[in-house]
mmCIF file of C-alpha atoms in Angstrom:
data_model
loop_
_atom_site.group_PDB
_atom_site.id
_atom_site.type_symbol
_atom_site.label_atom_id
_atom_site.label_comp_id
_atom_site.label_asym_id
_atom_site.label_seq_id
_atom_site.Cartn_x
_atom_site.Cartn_y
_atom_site.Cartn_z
ATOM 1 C CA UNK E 17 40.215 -11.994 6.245
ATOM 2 C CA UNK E 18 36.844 -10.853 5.337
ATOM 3 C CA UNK E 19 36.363 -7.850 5.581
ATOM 4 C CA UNK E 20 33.955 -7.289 8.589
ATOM 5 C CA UNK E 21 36.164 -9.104 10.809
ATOM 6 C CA UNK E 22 39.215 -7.071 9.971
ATOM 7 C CA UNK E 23 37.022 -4.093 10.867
ATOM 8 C CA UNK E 24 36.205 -6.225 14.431
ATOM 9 C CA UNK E 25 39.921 -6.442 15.128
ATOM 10 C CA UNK E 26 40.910 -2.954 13.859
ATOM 11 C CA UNK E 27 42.274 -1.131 17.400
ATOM 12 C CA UNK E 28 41.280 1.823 16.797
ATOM 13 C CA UNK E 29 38.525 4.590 16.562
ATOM 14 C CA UNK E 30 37.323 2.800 13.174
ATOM 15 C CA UNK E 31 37.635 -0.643 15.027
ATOM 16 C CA UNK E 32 35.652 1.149 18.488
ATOM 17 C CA UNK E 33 32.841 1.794 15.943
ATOM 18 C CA UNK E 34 32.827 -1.511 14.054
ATOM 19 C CA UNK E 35 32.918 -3.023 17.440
ATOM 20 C CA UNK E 36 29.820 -0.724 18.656
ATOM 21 C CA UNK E 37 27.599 -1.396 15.301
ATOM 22 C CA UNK E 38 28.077 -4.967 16.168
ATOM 23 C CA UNK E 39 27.091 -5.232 19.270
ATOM 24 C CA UNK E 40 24.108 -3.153 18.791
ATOM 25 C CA UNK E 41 22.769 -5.138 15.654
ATOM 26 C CA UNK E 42 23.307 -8.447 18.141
ATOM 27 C CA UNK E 43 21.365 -6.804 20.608
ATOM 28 C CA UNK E 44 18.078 -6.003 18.321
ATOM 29 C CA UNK E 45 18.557 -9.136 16.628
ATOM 30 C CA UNK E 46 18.004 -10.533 20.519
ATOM 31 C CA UNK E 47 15.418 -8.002 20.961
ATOM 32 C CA UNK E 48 13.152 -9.601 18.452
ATOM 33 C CA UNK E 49 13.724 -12.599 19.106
ATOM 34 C CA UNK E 50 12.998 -12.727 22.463
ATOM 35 C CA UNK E 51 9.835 -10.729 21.816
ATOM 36 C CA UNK E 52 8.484 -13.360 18.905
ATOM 37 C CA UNK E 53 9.361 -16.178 21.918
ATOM 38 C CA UNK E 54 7.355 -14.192 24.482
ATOM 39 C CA UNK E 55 4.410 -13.770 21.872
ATOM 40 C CA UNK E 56 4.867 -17.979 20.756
ATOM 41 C CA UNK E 57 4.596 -19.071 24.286
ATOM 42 C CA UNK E 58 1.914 -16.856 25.599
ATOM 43 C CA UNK E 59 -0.280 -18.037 22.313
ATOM 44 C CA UNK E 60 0.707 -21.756 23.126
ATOM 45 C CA UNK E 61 -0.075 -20.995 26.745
ATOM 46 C CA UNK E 62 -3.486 -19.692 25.852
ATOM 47 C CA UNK E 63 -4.439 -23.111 24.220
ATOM 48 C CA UNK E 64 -4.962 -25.228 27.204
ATOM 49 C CA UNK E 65 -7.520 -22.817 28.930
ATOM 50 C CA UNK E 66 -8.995 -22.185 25.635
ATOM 51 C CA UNK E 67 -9.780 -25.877 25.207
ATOM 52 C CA UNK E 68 -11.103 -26.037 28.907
ATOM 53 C CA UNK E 69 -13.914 -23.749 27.907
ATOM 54 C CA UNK E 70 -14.695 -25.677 25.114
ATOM 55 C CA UNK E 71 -15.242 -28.650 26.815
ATOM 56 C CA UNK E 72 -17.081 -26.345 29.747
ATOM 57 C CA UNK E 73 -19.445 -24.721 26.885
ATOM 58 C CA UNK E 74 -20.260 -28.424 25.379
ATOM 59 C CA UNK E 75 -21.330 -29.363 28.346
ATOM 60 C CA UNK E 76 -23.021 -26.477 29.376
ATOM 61 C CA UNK E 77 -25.330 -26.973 25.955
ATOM 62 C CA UNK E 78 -26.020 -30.329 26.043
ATOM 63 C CA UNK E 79 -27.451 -30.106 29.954
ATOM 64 C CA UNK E 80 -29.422 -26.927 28.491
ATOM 65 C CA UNK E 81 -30.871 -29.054 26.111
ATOM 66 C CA UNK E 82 -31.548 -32.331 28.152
ATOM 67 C CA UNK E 83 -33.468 -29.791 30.521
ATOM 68 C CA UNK E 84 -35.330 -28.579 27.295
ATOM 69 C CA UNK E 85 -33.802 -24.986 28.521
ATOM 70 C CA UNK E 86 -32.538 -22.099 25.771
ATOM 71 C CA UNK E 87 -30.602 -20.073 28.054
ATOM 72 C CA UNK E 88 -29.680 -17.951 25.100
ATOM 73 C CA UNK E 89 -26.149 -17.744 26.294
ATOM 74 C CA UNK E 90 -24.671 -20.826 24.570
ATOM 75 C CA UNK E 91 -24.595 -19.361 21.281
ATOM 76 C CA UNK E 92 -22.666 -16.180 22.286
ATOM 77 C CA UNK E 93 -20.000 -17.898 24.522
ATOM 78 C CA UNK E 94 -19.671 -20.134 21.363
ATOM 79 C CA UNK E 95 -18.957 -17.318 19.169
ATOM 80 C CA UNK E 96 -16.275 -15.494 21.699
ATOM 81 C CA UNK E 97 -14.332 -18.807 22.009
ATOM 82 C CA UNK E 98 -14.578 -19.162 18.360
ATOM 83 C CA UNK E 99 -12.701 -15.622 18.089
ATOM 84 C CA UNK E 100 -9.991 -16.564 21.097
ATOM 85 C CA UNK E 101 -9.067 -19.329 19.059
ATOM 86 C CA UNK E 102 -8.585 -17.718 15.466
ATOM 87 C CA UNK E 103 -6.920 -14.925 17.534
ATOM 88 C CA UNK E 104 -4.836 -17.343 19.296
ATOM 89 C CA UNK E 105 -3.889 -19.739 15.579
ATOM 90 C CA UNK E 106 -3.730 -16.355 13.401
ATOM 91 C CA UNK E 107 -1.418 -14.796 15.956
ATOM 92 C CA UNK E 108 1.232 -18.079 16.000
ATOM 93 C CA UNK E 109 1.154 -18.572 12.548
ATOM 94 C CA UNK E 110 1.937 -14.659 11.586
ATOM 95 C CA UNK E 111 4.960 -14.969 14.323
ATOM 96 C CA UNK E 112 6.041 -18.560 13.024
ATOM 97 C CA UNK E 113 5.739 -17.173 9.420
ATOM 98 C CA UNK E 114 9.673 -17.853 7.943
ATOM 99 C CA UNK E 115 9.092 -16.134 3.919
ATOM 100 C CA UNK E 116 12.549 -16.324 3.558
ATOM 101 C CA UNK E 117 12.953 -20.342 2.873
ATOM 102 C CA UNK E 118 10.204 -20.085 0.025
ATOM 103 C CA UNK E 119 11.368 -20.831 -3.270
ATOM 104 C CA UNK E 120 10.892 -18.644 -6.233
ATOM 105 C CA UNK E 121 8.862 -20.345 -9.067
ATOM 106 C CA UNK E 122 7.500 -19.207 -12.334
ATOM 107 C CA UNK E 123 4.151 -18.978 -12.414
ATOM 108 C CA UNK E 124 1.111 -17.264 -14.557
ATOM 109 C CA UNK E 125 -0.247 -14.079 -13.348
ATOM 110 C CA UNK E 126 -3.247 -13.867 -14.631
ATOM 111 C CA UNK E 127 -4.263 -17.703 -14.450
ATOM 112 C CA UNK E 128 -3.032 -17.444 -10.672
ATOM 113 C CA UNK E 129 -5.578 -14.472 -9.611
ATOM 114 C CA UNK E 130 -7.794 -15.948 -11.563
ATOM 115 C CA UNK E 131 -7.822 -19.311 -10.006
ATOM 116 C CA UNK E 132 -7.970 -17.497 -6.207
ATOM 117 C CA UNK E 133 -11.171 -15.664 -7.777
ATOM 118 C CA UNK E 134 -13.108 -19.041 -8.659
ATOM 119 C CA UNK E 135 -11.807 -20.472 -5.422
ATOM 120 C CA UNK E 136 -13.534 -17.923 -3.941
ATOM 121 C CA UNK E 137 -16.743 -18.028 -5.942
ATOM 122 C CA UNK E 138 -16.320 -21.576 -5.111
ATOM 123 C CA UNK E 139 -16.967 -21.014 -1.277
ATOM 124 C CA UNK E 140 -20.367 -19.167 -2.064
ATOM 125 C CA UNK E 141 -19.886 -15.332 -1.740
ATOM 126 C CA UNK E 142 -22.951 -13.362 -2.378
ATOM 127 C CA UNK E 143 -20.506 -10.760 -4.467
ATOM 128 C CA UNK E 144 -20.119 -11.025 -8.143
ATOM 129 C CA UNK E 145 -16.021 -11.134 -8.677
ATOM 130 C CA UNK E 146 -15.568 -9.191 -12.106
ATOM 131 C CA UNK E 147 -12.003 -10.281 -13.154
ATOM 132 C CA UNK E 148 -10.196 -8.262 -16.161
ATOM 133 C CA UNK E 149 -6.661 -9.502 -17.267
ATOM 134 C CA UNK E 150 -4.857 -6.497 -18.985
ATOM 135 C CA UNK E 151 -1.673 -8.196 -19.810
ATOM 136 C CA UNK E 152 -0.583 -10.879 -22.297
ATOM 137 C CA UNK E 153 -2.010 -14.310 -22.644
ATOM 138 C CA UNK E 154 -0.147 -16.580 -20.443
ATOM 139 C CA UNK E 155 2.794 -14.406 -18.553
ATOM 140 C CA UNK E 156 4.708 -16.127 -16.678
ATOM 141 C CA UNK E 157 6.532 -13.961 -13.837
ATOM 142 C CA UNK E 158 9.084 -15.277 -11.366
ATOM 143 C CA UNK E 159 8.059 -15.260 -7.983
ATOM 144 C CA UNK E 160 7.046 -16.472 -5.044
ATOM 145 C CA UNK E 161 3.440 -17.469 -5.386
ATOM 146 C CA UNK E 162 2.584 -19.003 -2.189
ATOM 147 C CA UNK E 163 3.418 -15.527 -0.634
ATOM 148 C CA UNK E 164 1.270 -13.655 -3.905
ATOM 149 C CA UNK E 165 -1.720 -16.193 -3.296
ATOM 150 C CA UNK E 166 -1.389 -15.387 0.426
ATOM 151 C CA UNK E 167 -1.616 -11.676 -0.626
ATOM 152 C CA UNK E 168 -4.498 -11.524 -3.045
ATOM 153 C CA UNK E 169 -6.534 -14.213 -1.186
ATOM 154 C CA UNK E 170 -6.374 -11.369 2.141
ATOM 155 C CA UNK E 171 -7.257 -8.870 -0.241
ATOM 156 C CA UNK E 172 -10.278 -10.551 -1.830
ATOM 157 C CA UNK E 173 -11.130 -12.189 1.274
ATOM 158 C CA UNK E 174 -11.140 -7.980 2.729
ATOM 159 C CA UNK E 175 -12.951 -6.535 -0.185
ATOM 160 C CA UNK E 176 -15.869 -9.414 -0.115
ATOM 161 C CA UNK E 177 -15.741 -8.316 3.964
ATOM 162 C CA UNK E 178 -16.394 -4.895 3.762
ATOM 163 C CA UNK E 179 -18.470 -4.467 0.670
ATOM 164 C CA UNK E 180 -22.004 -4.267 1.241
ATOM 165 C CA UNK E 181 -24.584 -7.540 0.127
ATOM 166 C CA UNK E 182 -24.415 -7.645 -3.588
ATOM 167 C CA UNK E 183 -22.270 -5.396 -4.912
ATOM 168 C CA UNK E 184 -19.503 -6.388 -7.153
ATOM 169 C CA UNK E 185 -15.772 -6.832 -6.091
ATOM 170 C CA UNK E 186 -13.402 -5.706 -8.932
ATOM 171 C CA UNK E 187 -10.221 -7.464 -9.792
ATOM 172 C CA UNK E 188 -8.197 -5.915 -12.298
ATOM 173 C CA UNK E 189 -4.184 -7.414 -13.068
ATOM 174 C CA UNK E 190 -2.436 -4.767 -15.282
ATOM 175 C CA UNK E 191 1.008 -3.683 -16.248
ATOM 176 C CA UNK E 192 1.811 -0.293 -14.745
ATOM 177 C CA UNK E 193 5.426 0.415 -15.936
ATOM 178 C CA UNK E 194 8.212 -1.185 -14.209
ATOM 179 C CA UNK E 195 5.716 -3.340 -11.805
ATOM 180 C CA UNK E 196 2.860 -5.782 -12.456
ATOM 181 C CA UNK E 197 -0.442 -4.543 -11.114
ATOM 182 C CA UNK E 198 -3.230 -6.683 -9.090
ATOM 183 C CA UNK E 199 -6.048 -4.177 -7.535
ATOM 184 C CA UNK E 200 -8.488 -5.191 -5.927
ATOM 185 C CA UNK E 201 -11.196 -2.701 -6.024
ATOM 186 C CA UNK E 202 -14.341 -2.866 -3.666
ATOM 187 C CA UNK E 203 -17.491 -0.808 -3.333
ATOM 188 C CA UNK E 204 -17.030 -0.521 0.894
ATOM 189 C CA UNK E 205 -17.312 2.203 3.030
ATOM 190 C CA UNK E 206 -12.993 3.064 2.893
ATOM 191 C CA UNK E 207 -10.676 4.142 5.130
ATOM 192 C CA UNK E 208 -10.271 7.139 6.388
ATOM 193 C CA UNK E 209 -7.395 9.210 5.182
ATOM 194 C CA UNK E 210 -5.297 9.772 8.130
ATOM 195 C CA UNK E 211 -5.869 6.069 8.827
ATOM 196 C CA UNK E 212 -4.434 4.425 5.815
ATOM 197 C CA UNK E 213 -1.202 3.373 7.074
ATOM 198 C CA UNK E 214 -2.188 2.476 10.536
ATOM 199 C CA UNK E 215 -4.662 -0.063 9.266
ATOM 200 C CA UNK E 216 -1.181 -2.246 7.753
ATOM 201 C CA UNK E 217 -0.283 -2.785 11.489
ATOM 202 C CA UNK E 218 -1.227 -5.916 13.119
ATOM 203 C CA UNK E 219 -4.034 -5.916 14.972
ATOM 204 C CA UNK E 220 -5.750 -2.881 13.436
ATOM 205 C CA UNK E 221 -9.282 -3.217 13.031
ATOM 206 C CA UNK E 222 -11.653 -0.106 12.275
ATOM 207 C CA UNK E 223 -15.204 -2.054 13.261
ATOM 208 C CA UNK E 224 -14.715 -4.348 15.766
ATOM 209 C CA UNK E 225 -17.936 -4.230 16.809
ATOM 210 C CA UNK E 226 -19.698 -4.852 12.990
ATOM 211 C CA UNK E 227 -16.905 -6.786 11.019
ATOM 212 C CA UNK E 228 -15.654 -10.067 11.807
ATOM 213 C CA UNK E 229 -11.814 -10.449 12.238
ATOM 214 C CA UNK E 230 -8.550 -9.850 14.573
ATOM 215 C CA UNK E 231 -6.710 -7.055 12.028
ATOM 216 C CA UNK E 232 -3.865 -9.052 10.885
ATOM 217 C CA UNK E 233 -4.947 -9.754 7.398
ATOM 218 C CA UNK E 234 -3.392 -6.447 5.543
ATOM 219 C CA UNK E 235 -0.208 -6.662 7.874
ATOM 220 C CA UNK E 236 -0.245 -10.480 6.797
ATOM 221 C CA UNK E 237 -0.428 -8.869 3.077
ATOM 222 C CA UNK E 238 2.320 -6.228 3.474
ATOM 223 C CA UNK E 239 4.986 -9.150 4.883
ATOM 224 C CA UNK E 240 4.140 -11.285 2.431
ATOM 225 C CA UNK E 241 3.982 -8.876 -0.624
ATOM 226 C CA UNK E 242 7.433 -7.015 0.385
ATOM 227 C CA UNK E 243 9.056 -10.411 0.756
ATOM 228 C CA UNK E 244 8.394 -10.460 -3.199
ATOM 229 C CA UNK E 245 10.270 -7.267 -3.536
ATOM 230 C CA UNK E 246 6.631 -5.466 -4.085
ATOM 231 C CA UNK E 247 4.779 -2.746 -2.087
ATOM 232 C CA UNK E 248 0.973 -2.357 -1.213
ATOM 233 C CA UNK E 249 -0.688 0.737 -1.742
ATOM 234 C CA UNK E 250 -4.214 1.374 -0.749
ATOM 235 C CA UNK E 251 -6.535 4.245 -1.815
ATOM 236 C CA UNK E 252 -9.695 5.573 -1.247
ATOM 237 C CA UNK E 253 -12.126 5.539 -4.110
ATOM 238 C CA UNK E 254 -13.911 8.433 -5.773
ATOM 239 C CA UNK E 255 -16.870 6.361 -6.400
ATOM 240 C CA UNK E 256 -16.630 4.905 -2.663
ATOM 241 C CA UNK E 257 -14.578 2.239 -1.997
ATOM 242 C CA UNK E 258 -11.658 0.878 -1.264
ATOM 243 C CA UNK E 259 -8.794 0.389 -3.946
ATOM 244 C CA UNK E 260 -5.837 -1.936 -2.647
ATOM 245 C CA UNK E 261 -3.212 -2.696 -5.177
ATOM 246 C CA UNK E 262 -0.463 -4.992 -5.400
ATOM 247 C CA UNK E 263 3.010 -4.146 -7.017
ATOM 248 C CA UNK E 264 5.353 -6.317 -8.011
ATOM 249 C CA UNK E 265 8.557 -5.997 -9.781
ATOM 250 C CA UNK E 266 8.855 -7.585 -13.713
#
């Protein structure tokens, strides 16, 4: 018998504790997922009525502008529905989000940042992306890399957020011993010091009311990077800035 289950079956104070560990690791595993159902169904709930005001808001604007009326309005109840429903599709995919079934590849480092940095000079940004390779020609690492795209892409995506018109967005991939190193290095206003861990919790944002966005994006990066066997470290910069680096295992 395997082991575990001879500990089940034990009748005694060894089996009493077996027993106990058991029950309580069913009932957290139960715990969790009951709470990822409840936060599934109320997002799924939340479409119908979200959809409703859409229609309502078309409507709304194209009577406005039969009428030759610019109520002013219609722009700003566009934009709030527009945030209920990334909230809404950002919030079901990070519950739905199963890292475990993705396969492990080998890929090229370099090449791969390098490819999410034209991808995103590709969608216009205003920021010159400085990219500097410090490892080997063509390295191929084993991985995961649709969890490592997921993380860089919310870490350029962050940096090009917060940094102000202009400025450069460094990307430097380096080997820093036992890990692989991707930092992404930005010229932002930072985080404050005693709020560097709470901003990798979902929902975190520190300027709601300036910066676009419904805080999930580092907590998105921490799942997907320790799912890689990596850790996320972020660091304010001397120079100003933000510093958010990737570690992965070699």
């Amino acid at each position: 018998l395997p082991l575990e289950k001879r500990l089940l079956e034990r009748q005694d104070e060894f089996g009493d504790l077996a027993r106990s560990v058991e029950e309580m690791s069913e009932r957290i595993r139960e715990l969790i997922d009951s709470k990822q159902r409840l936060f599934f169904d109320i997002s799924h709930e939340l479409r119908a009525p979200l959809a409703r005001m859409q229609v309502a808001a078309e409507i709304v604007r194209s009577r406005s502008e039969r009428n030759g009326e610019d109520l002013g309005i219609n722009d700003r109840v566009d934009r709030e529905i527009r945030a209920l429903d990334q909230l809404i599709t950002e919030l079901m995919n990070y519950i739905k989000e199963d890292f475990t079934r993705l396969p492990q590849e080998q890929v090229d480092l370099c090449n791969l940042v390098e490819t999410l940095i034209d991808d995103q000079d590709f969608a216009g940004s205003s920021h010159e992306l400085i990219f500097k390779c410090e490892l080997d020609k063509g390295l191929i690492i084993t991985t995961k890399p649709v969890l490592l795209e997921r993380a860089i892409r919310n870490l350029l995506e962050n940096a090009i957020k917060y940094s102000p018109e202009g400025t450069p967005v460094d990307i430097e991939v380096s080997a820093a011993g036992e890990a692989y190193c991707i930092c992404v290095l930005d010229r932002g206003p930072g985080v404050p010091e005693d709020q560097l861990r709470e901003v990798l919790e979902p929902f975190t944002r520190l300027h709601p009311e300036s910066i676009e966005g419904v805080g999930l994006g580092l907590s998105i990066v921490v799942r997907a990077v320790e799912e890689i066997g990596g850790q996320l470290k972020l660091k304010n910069r001397e120079e100003g800035g933000l510093s958010a680096c990737v570690f992965i295992p070699r």
